[in-house]
Amino acid sequence: MKRAVFPGSFDPITLGHVDIIHRGLELFDEIIIAIGINAEKKHMWSLEDRKSFIEHAFHGNDRIKIKTYEGLTAEFCKTEKAAFLLRGLRNSLDFSYEKSIAQTNAMLTGVESVFIISSPESSHISSTIVRDIARHGGDFSALVPKGIQK
Ligand code: ADP
């Protein structure tokens, strides 16, 4: 069983994440969408809302599991018996950031990071942009799965 963890804050999940997850299902038998709990970070949506948006987006797909975790992502992968960490890459900034994290995670537990390049239709999408639009009362529905409201 090839299992991967797709970690993030998902504040909120976007069509960019959904694209990477769908394409990840071509590579892995199971993907655990893992919402990292970080008490230091301020979120726009509550953990319950973020989780329910993801559940709604992948409803009925038994190859997708949704979990929350605290602490090191590499340790979480080990606990979940996931040999792979799935990440999306939008641009060279993502690459520079992800490279050192992937190398460190491999050093910590041997977990292998696998990167999927975002599709051209979704490489401009980020949770940050969605939050900015939401903060100003704009319509962000074209960037997120159905059912996400402020
Ligand atoms: P983090 O809190 O780690 O930044 P995010 O929830 O923002 O987590 O993102 C989780 C993963 O999804 C990261 O690998 C990120 O690069 C990827 N990702 C986010 N938006 C997109 C997008 N539009 N296209 C492809 N990958 C994306």
Short mmCIF file of C-alpha atoms and ligand atoms in Angstrom, two decimals:
data_model
loop_
_atom_site.label_atom_id
_atom_site.label_comp_id
_atom_site.label_asym_id
_atom_site.label_seq_id
_atom_site.Cartn_x
_atom_site.Cartn_y
_atom_site.Cartn_z
CA MET A 1 0.00 0.00 0.00
CA LYS A 2 1.53 3.29 -1.13
CA ARG A 3 0.39 5.91 1.35
CA ALA A 4 1.19 9.64 1.27
CA VAL A 5 0.54 12.50 3.64
CA PHE A 6 -0.50 15.86 2.16
CA PRO A 7 0.11 18.33 4.98
CA GLY A 8 -0.94 21.95 5.29
CA SER A 9 -3.02 24.47 7.17
CA PHE A 10 -5.81 24.48 4.56
CA ASP A 11 -7.09 27.89 5.69
CA PRO A 12 -9.06 27.21 3.53
CA ILE A 13 -8.55 24.31 1.10
CA THR A 14 -8.37 25.69 -2.48
CA LEU A 15 -8.77 24.31 -5.98
CA GLY A 16 -4.94 24.33 -6.10
CA HIS A 17 -4.82 21.79 -3.27
CA VAL A 18 -7.63 19.76 -4.84
CA ASP A 19 -5.71 19.58 -8.14
CA ILE A 20 -2.57 18.26 -6.43
CA ILE A 21 -4.56 15.72 -4.39
CA HIS A 22 -6.43 14.37 -7.43
CA ARG A 23 -3.21 14.01 -9.35
CA GLY A 24 -1.56 12.45 -6.30
CA LEU A 25 -4.20 9.71 -6.37
CA GLU A 26 -2.64 8.57 -9.68
CA LEU A 27 0.57 7.86 -7.75
CA PHE A 28 -0.62 6.69 -4.34
CA ASP A 29 -3.21 4.19 -3.07
CA GLU A 30 -4.16 6.42 -0.17
CA ILE A 31 -3.62 10.08 0.68
CA ILE A 32 -3.99 11.41 4.20
CA ILE A 33 -4.88 15.10 4.10
CA ALA A 34 -3.27 16.25 7.32
CA ILE A 35 -4.22 19.55 8.93
CA GLY A 36 -1.31 20.73 11.04
CA ILE A 37 -2.36 22.21 14.36
CA ASN A 38 -0.19 25.18 15.22
CA ALA A 39 -1.33 27.13 18.27
CA GLU A 40 0.96 30.04 17.34
CA LYS A 41 -0.72 30.57 13.97
CA LYS A 42 -3.87 32.66 13.64
CA HIS A 43 -6.43 31.21 11.25
CA MET A 44 -9.38 32.74 9.48
CA TRP A 45 -11.44 29.53 9.59
CA SER A 46 -11.71 27.30 12.66
CA LEU A 47 -10.17 23.84 12.64
CA GLU A 48 -13.69 22.32 12.53
CA ASP A 49 -14.61 24.42 9.48
CA ARG A 50 -11.33 23.68 7.68
CA LYS A 51 -11.84 19.96 8.29
CA SER A 52 -15.48 20.00 7.17
CA PHE A 53 -14.62 21.86 3.91
CA ILE A 54 -12.12 19.10 3.09
CA GLU A 55 -14.60 16.35 4.03
CA HIS A 56 -17.17 17.96 1.76
CA ALA A 57 -14.70 18.25 -1.16
CA PHE A 58 -13.70 14.56 -0.98
CA HIS A 59 -16.98 13.06 0.20
CA GLY A 60 -17.33 9.40 -0.80
CA ASN A 61 -13.68 8.94 -1.77
CA ASP A 62 -12.42 6.09 0.40
CA ARG A 63 -8.81 6.59 -0.73
CA ILE A 64 -8.74 9.95 1.03
CA LYS A 65 -8.40 10.19 4.82
CA ILE A 66 -8.58 13.47 6.72
CA LYS A 67 -6.66 13.85 9.96
CA THR A 68 -5.22 16.53 12.21
CA TYR A 69 -1.79 16.41 13.80
CA GLU A 70 0.49 18.31 16.12
CA GLY A 71 4.25 18.31 16.07
CA LEU A 72 6.66 17.29 13.35
CA THR A 73 5.20 16.34 9.97
CA ALA A 74 7.92 13.71 9.45
CA GLU A 75 6.99 12.02 12.75
CA PHE A 76 3.31 12.09 11.81
CA CYS A 77 4.16 10.26 8.54
CA LYS A 78 5.99 7.61 10.54
CA THR A 79 3.05 7.14 12.93
CA GLU A 80 0.67 6.82 9.98
CA LYS A 81 3.01 4.40 8.15
CA ALA A 82 3.14 6.78 5.19
CA ALA A 83 6.44 6.55 3.31
CA PHE A 84 5.69 9.64 1.21
CA LEU A 85 5.00 13.30 1.75
CA LEU A 86 3.08 14.95 -1.09
CA ARG A 87 3.59 18.66 -1.79
CA GLY A 88 2.56 21.03 -4.54
CA LEU A 89 4.93 23.42 -6.29
CA ARG A 90 3.66 26.63 -7.84
CA ASN A 91 6.89 28.50 -8.52
CA SER A 92 10.55 28.83 -7.64
CA LEU A 93 9.72 30.38 -4.26
CA ASP A 94 7.80 27.24 -3.29
CA PHE A 95 10.74 25.17 -4.53
CA SER A 96 13.36 27.00 -2.43
CA TYR A 97 11.19 26.71 0.66
CA GLU A 98 10.27 23.07 0.11
CA LYS A 99 13.76 21.88 -0.77
CA SER A 100 15.30 22.36 2.66
CA ILE A 101 12.18 21.07 4.42
CA ALA A 102 12.21 17.91 2.27
CA GLN A 103 15.89 17.33 2.94
CA THR A 104 15.39 17.82 6.67
CA ASN A 105 12.37 15.51 6.79
CA ALA A 106 14.33 12.81 4.95
CA MET A 107 17.15 13.19 7.44
CA LEU A 108 14.75 12.94 10.39
CA THR A 109 12.78 9.83 9.46
CA GLY A 110 13.65 8.83 5.88
CA VAL A 111 10.27 10.01 4.54
CA GLU A 112 10.42 10.69 0.78
CA SER A 113 8.90 13.95 -0.45
CA VAL A 114 7.15 13.86 -3.82
CA PHE A 115 6.36 17.12 -5.62
CA ILE A 116 3.68 17.77 -8.19
CA ILE A 117 3.87 20.97 -10.25
CA SER A 118 0.61 22.91 -10.13
CA SER A 119 -1.49 23.10 -13.28
CA PRO A 120 -1.39 26.43 -15.12
CA GLU A 121 -5.07 27.01 -14.19
CA SER A 122 -4.32 26.88 -10.48
CA SER A 123 -0.77 28.09 -9.97
CA HIS A 124 -2.01 31.59 -9.03
CA ILE A 125 -4.26 30.25 -6.28
CA SER A 126 -3.23 30.37 -2.64
CA SER A 127 -5.07 30.25 0.68
CA THR A 128 -3.51 33.65 1.42
CA ILE A 129 -5.20 35.22 -1.63
CA VAL A 130 -8.52 33.61 -0.69
CA ARG A 131 -8.24 35.04 2.85
CA ASP A 132 -7.41 38.50 1.45
CA ILE A 133 -10.47 38.45 -0.79
CA ALA A 134 -12.63 37.15 2.09
CA ARG A 135 -11.34 39.85 4.44
CA HIS A 136 -12.49 42.50 1.98
CA GLY A 137 -15.86 40.92 1.38
CA GLY A 138 -15.07 39.79 -2.19
CA ASP A 139 -16.16 36.69 -4.07
CA PHE A 140 -13.55 33.92 -3.86
CA SER A 141 -15.82 31.09 -5.02
CA ALA A 142 -13.83 30.53 -8.24
CA LEU A 143 -10.73 29.62 -6.19
CA VAL A 144 -12.17 27.08 -3.76
CA PRO A 145 -14.32 23.93 -3.80
CA LYS A 146 -18.09 24.47 -3.50
CA GLY A 147 -19.54 25.18 -0.08
CA ILE A 148 -16.84 27.36 1.49
CA GLN A 149 -18.22 30.49 3.07
CA LYS A 150 -16.78 33.19 5.24
P1 ADP B 1 1.28 25.56 4.43
O1 ADP B 1 0.58 26.00 5.66
O2 ADP B 1 2.28 24.46 4.63
O3 ADP B 1 1.77 26.68 3.54
P2 ADP B 1 -0.88 25.22 2.60
O4 ADP B 1 -2.21 24.78 3.12
O5 ADP B 1 -0.79 26.64 2.17
O6 ADP B 1 0.16 24.81 3.67
O7 ADP B 1 -0.42 24.32 1.38
C1 ADP B 1 -0.20 22.94 1.47
C2 ADP B 1 0.49 22.43 0.20
O8 ADP B 1 -0.26 22.76 -0.94
C3 ADP B 1 1.88 23.01 -0.07
O9 ADP B 1 2.68 22.00 -0.63
C4 ADP B 1 1.62 24.07 -1.10
O10 ADP B 1 2.76 24.34 -1.90
C5 ADP B 1 0.56 23.41 -1.89
N1 ADP B 1 -0.26 24.34 -2.64
C6 ADP B 1 -0.96 25.38 -2.15
N2 ADP B 1 -1.60 26.06 -3.15
C7 ADP B 1 -1.29 25.40 -4.30
C8 ADP B 1 -1.62 25.60 -5.68
N3 ADP B 1 -2.38 26.61 -6.09
N4 ADP B 1 -1.10 24.73 -6.58
C9 ADP B 1 -0.31 23.73 -6.17
N5 ADP B 1 0.05 23.49 -4.91
C10 ADP B 1 -0.43 24.31 -3.97
#
